[in-house]
Amino acid sequence: MTQQAPVLVFDSGVGGITVAREIRRLMPELPLVYAADDAAFPYGAWDGDALARHCVATVTDLVRLHRPQAVVIACNTASTLVLPPLRQALDIPVVGTVPAIKPAAERTRSGLVSVLATPGTVSRDYTFDLIRRFAPDIAITLVGSKRLAALAEDKLSGRPLDMQALAAEAAACFVSRDGRRTDVVVLACTHFPLLADELAAAAPWPVEWLDPSPAIARRLRDVIADRPPDLPDPATPPVPDKLVATSGADLSRVLGYGLLLRERAPGTA
Ligand code: DGL
């Protein structure tokens, strides 16, 4: 009797839900282990070397424990640092989430693009390298937000959302120059699509908000398809999803995580 091995989706908190829900949409039967490293949140404020060591150790432990068939690092702040050492440490595929600079460069008409991310992501060589390679002729404004990820955590925990703080954090994304205006904003932190409606409401003019989650789900599907099949026996009940918090908190009591579980077919969560 074979059961389909789960995929581990890893983030510092609720942000990875934006990726997990796209995976769920594309592969509804795939069991997920969602791990929130909430004991270490927010990653955006960590020193790069310390964060890299911490993430490799934490993800390696989670893989040992849950035996996934693949890992999705559903966090830009971690992915822009840890993908090479993690791939070296693990013998399963690792899919990362990195700023969607290339699609943004293809979509902008004004040539003014902003990248909204954590302070960590906008200071990484990885991000600078993406800009050099894929958007050399685009005027990119890097906006490192200290508070938006925490505001997304507030929203998904049912706490009141400080709209004034949200508008202030996103304001620097909107650039007007020589009669042109920013027309694409890359959501380069997985927490931010959870605030899509609020960000759009706070925007001084409409822009395209680029969320890479559907592309990450497709990448995972391709990567899994390349592996030897590990298909569920139709007679075997599906493996239930799991929620893991490094703090030991019960995540099923947090609204956003509960919704993720409920999106699965009844009886499987
Ligand atoms: N969700 C994370 C990202 O994509 C980071 C949030 C944080 O922990 O600061 O960058």
PDB file of C-alpha atoms and ligand atoms in Angstrom:
ATOM      1  CA  MET A   1       0.000   0.000   0.000  1.00  0.00           C
ATOM      2  CA  THR A   2       1.700   3.227  -1.104  1.00  0.00           C
ATOM      3  CA  GLN A   3       0.766   6.646   0.043  1.00  0.00           C
ATOM      4  CA  GLN A   4       1.785   9.803  -1.692  1.00  0.00           C
ATOM      5  CA  ALA A   5       4.573  11.480   0.272  1.00  0.00           C
ATOM      6  CA  PRO A   6       3.789  15.056   1.287  1.00  0.00           C
ATOM      7  CA  VAL A   7       5.428  18.256   0.139  1.00  0.00           C
ATOM      8  CA  LEU A   8       6.904  20.469   2.838  1.00  0.00           C
ATOM      9  CA  VAL A   9       5.957  24.146   2.452  1.00  0.00           C
ATOM     10  CA  PHE A  10       8.176  26.330   4.630  1.00  0.00           C
ATOM     11  CA  ASP A  11       7.953  29.998   5.636  1.00  0.00           C
ATOM     12  CA  SER A  12       8.534  32.179   8.674  1.00  0.00           C
ATOM     13  CA  GLY A  13       4.769  32.495   9.197  1.00  0.00           C
ATOM     14  CA  VAL A  14       1.506  32.806   7.269  1.00  0.00           C
ATOM     15  CA  GLY A  15       3.113  33.998   4.014  1.00  0.00           C
ATOM     16  CA  GLY A  16       3.630  30.523   2.598  1.00  0.00           C
ATOM     17  CA  ILE A  17      -0.142  30.081   2.599  1.00  0.00           C
ATOM     18  CA  THR A  18      -0.202  32.167  -0.595  1.00  0.00           C
ATOM     19  CA  VAL A  19       1.999  29.526  -2.235  1.00  0.00           C
ATOM     20  CA  ALA A  20       0.306  26.553  -0.538  1.00  0.00           C
ATOM     21  CA  ARG A  21      -3.130  27.565  -1.788  1.00  0.00           C
ATOM     22  CA  GLU A  22      -1.865  27.687  -5.398  1.00  0.00           C
ATOM     23  CA  ILE A  23      -0.282  24.245  -4.951  1.00  0.00           C
ATOM     24  CA  ARG A  24      -3.606  23.033  -3.589  1.00  0.00           C
ATOM     25  CA  ARG A  25      -5.456  24.511  -6.575  1.00  0.00           C
ATOM     26  CA  LEU A  26      -3.124  22.788  -9.057  1.00  0.00           C
ATOM     27  CA  MET A  27      -2.671  19.466  -7.213  1.00  0.00           C
ATOM     28  CA  PRO A  28      -5.667  19.019  -4.888  1.00  0.00           C
ATOM     29  CA  GLU A  29      -4.659  15.508  -3.806  1.00  0.00           C
ATOM     30  CA  LEU A  30      -1.104  16.366  -2.828  1.00  0.00           C
ATOM     31  CA  PRO A  31      -0.690  16.213   0.952  1.00  0.00           C
ATOM     32  CA  LEU A  32       1.062  19.220   2.449  1.00  0.00           C
ATOM     33  CA  VAL A  33       3.088  19.709   5.592  1.00  0.00           C
ATOM     34  CA  TYR A  34       2.973  23.433   6.235  1.00  0.00           C
ATOM     35  CA  ALA A  35       5.760  24.574   8.535  1.00  0.00           C
ATOM     36  CA  ALA A  36       5.794  28.087   9.969  1.00  0.00           C
ATOM     37  CA  ASP A  37       9.028  29.056  11.677  1.00  0.00           C
ATOM     38  CA  ASP A  38       7.072  31.453  13.852  1.00  0.00           C
ATOM     39  CA  ALA A  39       9.613  31.193  16.681  1.00  0.00           C
ATOM     40  CA  ALA A  40      12.046  33.041  14.387  1.00  0.00           C
ATOM     41  CA  PHE A  41       9.602  35.508  12.736  1.00  0.00           C
ATOM     42  CA  PRO A  42      10.281  38.002  11.170  1.00  0.00           C
ATOM     43  CA  TYR A  43      13.048  36.754   8.875  1.00  0.00           C
ATOM     44  CA  GLY A  44      13.273  40.204   7.278  1.00  0.00           C
ATOM     45  CA  ALA A  45      15.151  41.563  10.283  1.00  0.00           C
ATOM     46  CA  TRP A  46      17.766  38.759  10.554  1.00  0.00           C
ATOM     47  CA  ASP A  47      21.433  39.027   9.644  1.00  0.00           C
ATOM     48  CA  GLY A  48      21.980  37.099   6.377  1.00  0.00           C
ATOM     49  CA  ASP A  49      24.598  34.561   7.526  1.00  0.00           C
ATOM     50  CA  ALA A  50      22.759  33.732  10.734  1.00  0.00           C
ATOM     51  CA  LEU A  51      19.481  33.301   8.839  1.00  0.00           C
ATOM     52  CA  ALA A  52      21.088  31.002   6.269  1.00  0.00           C
ATOM     53  CA  ARG A  53      22.525  28.729   8.999  1.00  0.00           C
ATOM     54  CA  HIS A  54      19.241  28.766  10.905  1.00  0.00           C
ATOM     55  CA  CYS A  55      17.102  27.908   7.860  1.00  0.00           C
ATOM     56  CA  VAL A  56      19.327  25.066   6.661  1.00  0.00           C
ATOM     57  CA  ALA A  57      19.300  23.492  10.148  1.00  0.00           C
ATOM     58  CA  THR A  58      15.547  23.963  10.646  1.00  0.00           C
ATOM     59  CA  VAL A  59      14.495  22.683   7.206  1.00  0.00           C
ATOM     60  CA  THR A  60      16.875  19.707   7.429  1.00  0.00           C
ATOM     61  CA  ASP A  61      15.291  18.717  10.765  1.00  0.00           C
ATOM     62  CA  LEU A  62      11.787  19.082   9.322  1.00  0.00           C
ATOM     63  CA  VAL A  63      12.702  16.900   6.343  1.00  0.00           C
ATOM     64  CA  ARG A  64      14.106  14.219   8.664  1.00  0.00           C
ATOM     65  CA  LEU A  65      10.872  14.269  10.650  1.00  0.00           C
ATOM     66  CA  HIS A  66       8.227  14.463   7.903  1.00  0.00           C
ATOM     67  CA  ARG A  67       9.973  12.698   4.984  1.00  0.00           C
ATOM     68  CA  PRO A  68       8.553  14.908   2.197  1.00  0.00           C
ATOM     69  CA  GLN A  69       9.127  14.188  -1.495  1.00  0.00           C
ATOM     70  CA  ALA A  70      10.039  17.844  -2.116  1.00  0.00           C
ATOM     71  CA  VAL A  71      10.449  21.129  -0.240  1.00  0.00           C
ATOM     72  CA  VAL A  72       9.062  24.518  -1.213  1.00  0.00           C
ATOM     73  CA  ILE A  73      10.793  27.435   0.472  1.00  0.00           C
ATOM     74  CA  ALA A  74       7.774  29.737   0.316  1.00  0.00           C
ATOM     75  CA  CYS A  75       9.745  32.736   1.468  1.00  0.00           C
ATOM     76  CA  ASN A  76      11.788  35.217  -0.566  1.00  0.00           C
ATOM     77  CA  THR A  77      13.878  36.331   2.398  1.00  0.00           C
ATOM     78  CA  ALA A  78      15.083  32.765   2.944  1.00  0.00           C
ATOM     79  CA  SER A  79      15.213  31.667  -0.725  1.00  0.00           C
ATOM     80  CA  THR A  80      17.515  34.520  -1.767  1.00  0.00           C
ATOM     81  CA  LEU A  81      20.021  33.089   0.758  1.00  0.00           C
ATOM     82  CA  VAL A  82      19.618  29.384   1.333  1.00  0.00           C
ATOM     83  CA  LEU A  83      18.820  27.595  -1.921  1.00  0.00           C
ATOM     84  CA  PRO A  84      22.392  26.451  -2.771  1.00  0.00           C
ATOM     85  CA  PRO A  85      23.340  25.195   0.745  1.00  0.00           C
ATOM     86  CA  LEU A  86      19.934  23.583   1.204  1.00  0.00           C
ATOM     87  CA  ARG A  87      20.126  21.745  -2.112  1.00  0.00           C
ATOM     88  CA  GLN A  88      23.524  20.501  -1.045  1.00  0.00           C
ATOM     89  CA  ALA A  89      22.202  19.300   2.311  1.00  0.00           C
ATOM     90  CA  LEU A  90      19.086  17.512   0.967  1.00  0.00           C
ATOM     91  CA  ASP A  91      18.597  14.727  -1.552  1.00  0.00           C
ATOM     92  CA  ILE A  92      15.073  15.810  -2.568  1.00  0.00           C
ATOM     93  CA  PRO A  93      14.065  18.686  -4.867  1.00  0.00           C
ATOM     94  CA  VAL A  94      13.958  22.171  -3.348  1.00  0.00           C
ATOM     95  CA  VAL A  95      11.776  24.793  -5.053  1.00  0.00           C
ATOM     96  CA  GLY A  96      12.431  28.408  -4.075  1.00  0.00           C
ATOM     97  CA  THR A  97      10.500  31.667  -4.191  1.00  0.00           C
ATOM     98  CA  VAL A  98      12.509  34.610  -5.486  1.00  0.00           C
ATOM     99  CA  PRO A  99      11.531  38.126  -6.626  1.00  0.00           C
ATOM    100  CA  ALA A 100       9.612  38.041  -9.938  1.00  0.00           C
ATOM    101  CA  ILE A 101      11.916  40.560 -11.640  1.00  0.00           C
ATOM    102  CA  LYS A 102      11.910  38.852 -15.061  1.00  0.00           C
ATOM    103  CA  PRO A 103       8.101  38.799 -15.530  1.00  0.00           C
ATOM    104  CA  ALA A 104       7.910  42.357 -14.212  1.00  0.00           C
ATOM    105  CA  ALA A 105      10.442  43.538 -16.801  1.00  0.00           C
ATOM    106  CA  GLU A 106       8.395  41.804 -19.507  1.00  0.00           C
ATOM    107  CA  ARG A 107       5.110  43.349 -18.384  1.00  0.00           C
ATOM    108  CA  THR A 108       5.950  46.971 -17.624  1.00  0.00           C
ATOM    109  CA  ARG A 109       5.057  49.576 -20.220  1.00  0.00           C
ATOM    110  CA  SER A 110       6.269  52.640 -18.362  1.00  0.00           C
ATOM    111  CA  GLY A 111       9.664  51.089 -17.543  1.00  0.00           C
ATOM    112  CA  LEU A 112       9.150  51.912 -13.848  1.00  0.00           C
ATOM    113  CA  VAL A 113       8.886  48.819 -11.646  1.00  0.00           C
ATOM    114  CA  SER A 114       8.945  48.559  -7.859  1.00  0.00           C
ATOM    115  CA  VAL A 115       9.935  45.536  -5.798  1.00  0.00           C
ATOM    116  CA  LEU A 116       8.151  45.414  -2.451  1.00  0.00           C
ATOM    117  CA  ALA A 117       9.893  42.987  -0.089  1.00  0.00           C
ATOM    118  CA  THR A 118      11.437  42.647   3.361  1.00  0.00           C
ATOM    119  CA  PRO A 119      14.550  44.714   4.184  1.00  0.00           C
ATOM    120  CA  GLY A 120      16.552  41.470   3.903  1.00  0.00           C
ATOM    121  CA  THR A 121      15.411  40.590   0.367  1.00  0.00           C
ATOM    122  CA  VAL A 122      16.068  44.072  -1.070  1.00  0.00           C
ATOM    123  CA  SER A 123      19.642  44.042   0.258  1.00  0.00           C
ATOM    124  CA  ARG A 124      20.677  40.645  -1.181  1.00  0.00           C
ATOM    125  CA  ASP A 125      23.189  40.047  -3.974  1.00  0.00           C
ATOM    126  CA  TYR A 126      20.715  37.470  -5.330  1.00  0.00           C
ATOM    127  CA  THR A 127      18.154  40.252  -5.941  1.00  0.00           C
ATOM    128  CA  PHE A 128      20.753  42.609  -7.466  1.00  0.00           C
ATOM    129  CA  ASP A 129      21.851  39.812  -9.748  1.00  0.00           C
ATOM    130  CA  LEU A 130      18.262  39.182 -10.954  1.00  0.00           C
ATOM    131  CA  ILE A 131      17.975  42.879 -11.802  1.00  0.00           C
ATOM    132  CA  ARG A 132      21.301  42.906 -13.696  1.00  0.00           C
ATOM    133  CA  ARG A 133      20.352  39.787 -15.664  1.00  0.00           C
ATOM    134  CA  PHE A 134      16.681  40.339 -16.421  1.00  0.00           C
ATOM    135  CA  ALA A 135      15.933  44.062 -16.099  1.00  0.00           C
ATOM    136  CA  PRO A 136      19.068  46.013 -17.021  1.00  0.00           C
ATOM    137  CA  ASP A 137      17.050  48.726 -18.789  1.00  0.00           C
ATOM    138  CA  ILE A 138      14.211  49.013 -16.290  1.00  0.00           C
ATOM    139  CA  ALA A 139      14.170  51.605 -13.508  1.00  0.00           C
ATOM    140  CA  ILE A 140      13.700  49.399 -10.459  1.00  0.00           C
ATOM    141  CA  THR A 141      12.778  50.887  -7.095  1.00  0.00           C
ATOM    142  CA  LEU A 142      13.573  48.544  -4.210  1.00  0.00           C
ATOM    143  CA  VAL A 143      11.262  49.021  -1.224  1.00  0.00           C
ATOM    144  CA  GLY A 144      12.170  47.174   1.976  1.00  0.00           C
ATOM    145  CA  SER A 145       9.199  47.119   4.321  1.00  0.00           C
ATOM    146  CA  LYS A 146       9.765  46.412   7.992  1.00  0.00           C
ATOM    147  CA  ARG A 147       6.110  46.114   8.988  1.00  0.00           C
ATOM    148  CA  LEU A 148       4.015  44.646   6.168  1.00  0.00           C
ATOM    149  CA  ALA A 149       4.730  40.977   6.961  1.00  0.00           C
ATOM    150  CA  ALA A 150       3.582  41.543  10.549  1.00  0.00           C
ATOM    151  CA  LEU A 151       0.458  43.320   9.254  1.00  0.00           C
ATOM    152  CA  ALA A 152      -0.359  40.231   7.172  1.00  0.00           C
ATOM    153  CA  GLU A 153       0.065  38.106  10.309  1.00  0.00           C
ATOM    154  CA  ASP A 154      -2.382  40.467  12.067  1.00  0.00           C
ATOM    155  CA  LYS A 155      -4.937  40.089   9.304  1.00  0.00           C
ATOM    156  CA  LEU A 156      -4.828  36.294   9.236  1.00  0.00           C
ATOM    157  CA  SER A 157      -5.023  36.090  12.998  1.00  0.00           C
ATOM    158  CA  GLY A 158      -8.168  38.231  12.959  1.00  0.00           C
ATOM    159  CA  ARG A 159      -6.453  41.207  14.637  1.00  0.00           C
ATOM    160  CA  PRO A 160      -7.358  44.718  13.438  1.00  0.00           C
ATOM    161  CA  LEU A 161      -5.306  45.868  10.472  1.00  0.00           C
ATOM    162  CA  ASP A 162      -3.585  49.272  10.704  1.00  0.00           C
ATOM    163  CA  MET A 163      -4.455  50.657   7.236  1.00  0.00           C
ATOM    164  CA  GLN A 164      -2.502  53.857   7.793  1.00  0.00           C
ATOM    165  CA  ALA A 165       0.675  51.902   8.533  1.00  0.00           C
ATOM    166  CA  LEU A 166       0.028  49.711   5.489  1.00  0.00           C
ATOM    167  CA  ALA A 167      -0.322  52.723   3.173  1.00  0.00           C
ATOM    168  CA  ALA A 168       2.852  54.284   4.597  1.00  0.00           C
ATOM    169  CA  GLU A 169       4.849  51.054   4.048  1.00  0.00           C
ATOM    170  CA  ALA A 170       3.781  50.796   0.393  1.00  0.00           C
ATOM    171  CA  ALA A 171       3.997  54.530  -0.484  1.00  0.00           C
ATOM    172  CA  ALA A 172       7.588  54.414  -1.764  1.00  0.00           C
ATOM    173  CA  CYS A 173       6.518  51.941  -4.500  1.00  0.00           C
ATOM    174  CA  PHE A 174       4.730  54.694  -6.389  1.00  0.00           C
ATOM    175  CA  VAL A 175       7.168  56.682  -8.474  1.00  0.00           C
ATOM    176  CA  SER A 176       6.277  59.372 -10.973  1.00  0.00           C
ATOM    177  CA  ARG A 177       9.029  60.577 -13.294  1.00  0.00           C
ATOM    178  CA  ASP A 178       9.101  62.478 -16.621  1.00  0.00           C
ATOM    179  CA  GLY A 179       5.400  61.911 -17.200  1.00  0.00           C
ATOM    180  CA  ARG A 180       5.711  58.151 -16.499  1.00  0.00           C
ATOM    181  CA  ARG A 181       4.452  56.274 -13.459  1.00  0.00           C
ATOM    182  CA  THR A 182       5.190  52.940 -11.830  1.00  0.00           C
ATOM    183  CA  ASP A 183       2.885  50.365 -13.426  1.00  0.00           C
ATOM    184  CA  VAL A 184       4.123  47.054 -11.936  1.00  0.00           C
ATOM    185  CA  VAL A 185       4.829  46.235  -8.291  1.00  0.00           C
ATOM    186  CA  VAL A 186       6.471  42.886  -7.544  1.00  0.00           C
ATOM    187  CA  LEU A 187       5.160  41.307  -4.354  1.00  0.00           C
ATOM    188  CA  ALA A 188       8.512  39.849  -3.353  1.00  0.00           C
ATOM    189  CA  CYS A 189       7.431  38.595   0.056  1.00  0.00           C
ATOM    190  CA  THR A 190       4.950  35.744   0.271  1.00  0.00           C
ATOM    191  CA  HIS A 191       3.083  37.509   3.061  1.00  0.00           C
ATOM    192  CA  PHE A 192       2.087  40.418   0.830  1.00  0.00           C
ATOM    193  CA  PRO A 193      -0.496  38.828  -1.498  1.00  0.00           C
ATOM    194  CA  LEU A 194      -2.540  38.257   1.668  1.00  0.00           C
ATOM    195  CA  LEU A 195      -2.879  42.058   1.746  1.00  0.00           C
ATOM    196  CA  ALA A 196      -3.714  42.400  -1.970  1.00  0.00           C
ATOM    197  CA  ASP A 197      -7.087  44.110  -1.445  1.00  0.00           C
ATOM    198  CA  GLU A 198      -5.745  46.515   1.148  1.00  0.00           C
ATOM    199  CA  LEU A 199      -2.669  47.375  -0.943  1.00  0.00           C
ATOM    200  CA  ALA A 200      -4.858  48.065  -3.984  1.00  0.00           C
ATOM    201  CA  ALA A 201      -7.152  50.264  -1.877  1.00  0.00           C
ATOM    202  CA  ALA A 202      -4.176  52.256  -0.550  1.00  0.00           C
ATOM    203  CA  ALA A 203      -2.546  52.735  -3.988  1.00  0.00           C
ATOM    204  CA  PRO A 204      -2.513  56.303  -5.363  1.00  0.00           C
ATOM    205  CA  TRP A 205      -3.055  54.867  -8.874  1.00  0.00           C
ATOM    206  CA  PRO A 206      -3.765  51.370 -10.190  1.00  0.00           C
ATOM    207  CA  VAL A 207      -0.768  49.117 -10.824  1.00  0.00           C
ATOM    208  CA  GLU A 208      -0.288  45.446 -11.603  1.00  0.00           C
ATOM    209  CA  TRP A 209       0.704  43.552  -8.444  1.00  0.00           C
ATOM    210  CA  LEU A 210       2.845  40.571  -9.427  1.00  0.00           C
ATOM    211  CA  ASP A 211       2.388  37.495  -7.260  1.00  0.00           C
ATOM    212  CA  PRO A 212       4.649  34.604  -8.295  1.00  0.00           C
ATOM    213  CA  SER A 213       2.712  31.906  -6.374  1.00  0.00           C
ATOM    214  CA  PRO A 214       0.945  30.298  -9.372  1.00  0.00           C
ATOM    215  CA  ALA A 215       4.317  30.004 -11.163  1.00  0.00           C
ATOM    216  CA  ILE A 216       5.858  28.368  -8.085  1.00  0.00           C
ATOM    217  CA  ALA A 217       3.045  25.812  -7.932  1.00  0.00           C
ATOM    218  CA  ARG A 218       3.623  24.981 -11.620  1.00  0.00           C
ATOM    219  CA  ARG A 219       7.360  24.663 -11.002  1.00  0.00           C
ATOM    220  CA  LEU A 220       6.668  22.230  -8.157  1.00  0.00           C
ATOM    221  CA  ARG A 221       4.361  20.167 -10.372  1.00  0.00           C
ATOM    222  CA  ASP A 222       7.089  19.906 -13.030  1.00  0.00           C
ATOM    223  CA  VAL A 223       9.734  18.983 -10.482  1.00  0.00           C
ATOM    224  CA  ILE A 224       7.549  16.286  -8.923  1.00  0.00           C
ATOM    225  CA  ALA A 225       6.635  14.929 -12.352  1.00  0.00           C
ATOM    226  CA  ASP A 226      10.343  14.362 -13.060  1.00  0.00           C
ATOM    227  CA  ARG A 227      10.632  12.075 -10.027  1.00  0.00           C
ATOM    228  CA  PRO A 228       9.726   8.385  -9.960  1.00  0.00           C
ATOM    229  CA  PRO A 229       5.938   8.114  -9.490  1.00  0.00           C
ATOM    230  CA  ASP A 230       4.723   7.751  -5.917  1.00  0.00           C
ATOM    231  CA  LEU A 231       1.038   7.602  -6.669  1.00  0.00           C
ATOM    232  CA  PRO A 232      -1.579   6.971  -4.020  1.00  0.00           C
ATOM    233  CA  ASP A 233      -3.267   3.610  -3.961  1.00  0.00           C
ATOM    234  CA  PRO A 234      -6.956   4.429  -4.607  1.00  0.00           C
ATOM    235  CA  ALA A 235      -7.840   2.172  -1.658  1.00  0.00           C
ATOM    236  CA  THR A 236      -5.579   4.114   0.706  1.00  0.00           C
ATOM    237  CA  PRO A 237      -7.091   7.062   2.548  1.00  0.00           C
ATOM    238  CA  PRO A 238      -5.318  10.313   1.639  1.00  0.00           C
ATOM    239  CA  VAL A 239      -2.551  11.452   3.966  1.00  0.00           C
ATOM    240  CA  PRO A 240      -3.913  14.316   6.053  1.00  0.00           C
ATOM    241  CA  ASP A 241      -2.285  17.730   5.870  1.00  0.00           C
ATOM    242  CA  LYS A 242      -0.175  18.821   8.786  1.00  0.00           C
ATOM    243  CA  LEU A 243       0.497  22.202  10.307  1.00  0.00           C
ATOM    244  CA  VAL A 244       3.738  22.634  12.209  1.00  0.00           C
ATOM    245  CA  ALA A 245       4.862  25.682  14.182  1.00  0.00           C
ATOM    246  CA  THR A 246       8.420  25.894  15.472  1.00  0.00           C
ATOM    247  CA  SER A 247       7.031  27.737  18.529  1.00  0.00           C
ATOM    248  CA  GLY A 248       4.831  24.745  19.315  1.00  0.00           C
ATOM    249  CA  ALA A 249       1.677  26.868  18.801  1.00  0.00           C
ATOM    250  CA  ASP A 250      -1.511  25.183  17.564  1.00  0.00           C
ATOM    251  CA  LEU A 251      -1.789  26.718  14.096  1.00  0.00           C
ATOM    252  CA  SER A 252      -5.182  25.208  13.342  1.00  0.00           C
ATOM    253  CA  ARG A 253      -6.561  27.827  15.732  1.00  0.00           C
ATOM    254  CA  VAL A 254      -5.155  30.611  13.550  1.00  0.00           C
ATOM    255  CA  LEU A 255      -7.785  31.611  11.031  1.00  0.00           C
ATOM    256  CA  GLY A 256      -5.621  31.623   7.881  1.00  0.00           C
ATOM    257  CA  TYR A 257      -4.124  28.181   8.469  1.00  0.00           C
ATOM    258  CA  GLY A 258      -7.511  26.714   9.284  1.00  0.00           C
ATOM    259  CA  LEU A 259      -8.795  27.968   5.931  1.00  0.00           C
ATOM    260  CA  LEU A 260      -5.912  26.289   4.124  1.00  0.00           C
ATOM    261  CA  LEU A 261      -6.816  22.967   5.691  1.00  0.00           C
ATOM    262  CA  ARG A 262     -10.502  23.380   4.958  1.00  0.00           C
ATOM    263  CA  GLU A 263      -9.802  24.003   1.272  1.00  0.00           C
ATOM    264  CA  ARG A 264      -8.864  20.298   1.077  1.00  0.00           C
ATOM    265  CA  ALA A 265     -11.577  17.784   0.280  1.00  0.00           C
ATOM    266  CA  PRO A 266     -13.735  16.994   3.354  1.00  0.00           C
ATOM    267  CA  GLY A 267     -12.361  14.302   5.620  1.00  0.00           C
ATOM    268  CA  THR A 268      -8.739  14.727   4.583  1.00  0.00           C
ATOM    269  CA  ALA A 269      -7.637  17.390   7.051  1.00  0.00           C
TER     270      ALA A 269
HETATM  271  N1  DGL B   1       7.318  35.536   3.914  1.00  0.00           N
HETATM  272  C1  DGL B   1       8.661  35.975   3.918  1.00  0.00           C
HETATM  273  C2  DGL B   1       9.154  36.358   2.526  1.00  0.00           C
HETATM  274  O1  DGL B   1       8.639  35.906   1.523  1.00  0.00           O
HETATM  275  C3  DGL B   1       9.246  36.845   4.975  1.00  0.00           C
HETATM  276  C4  DGL B   1       8.495  37.463   6.095  1.00  0.00           C
HETATM  277  C5  DGL B   1       9.407  37.699   7.278  1.00  0.00           C
HETATM  278  O2  DGL B   1       9.572  36.750   8.047  1.00  0.00           O
HETATM  279  O3  DGL B   1       9.969  38.804   7.422  1.00  0.00           O
HETATM  280  O4  DGL B   1      10.101  37.080   2.388  1.00  0.00           O
END
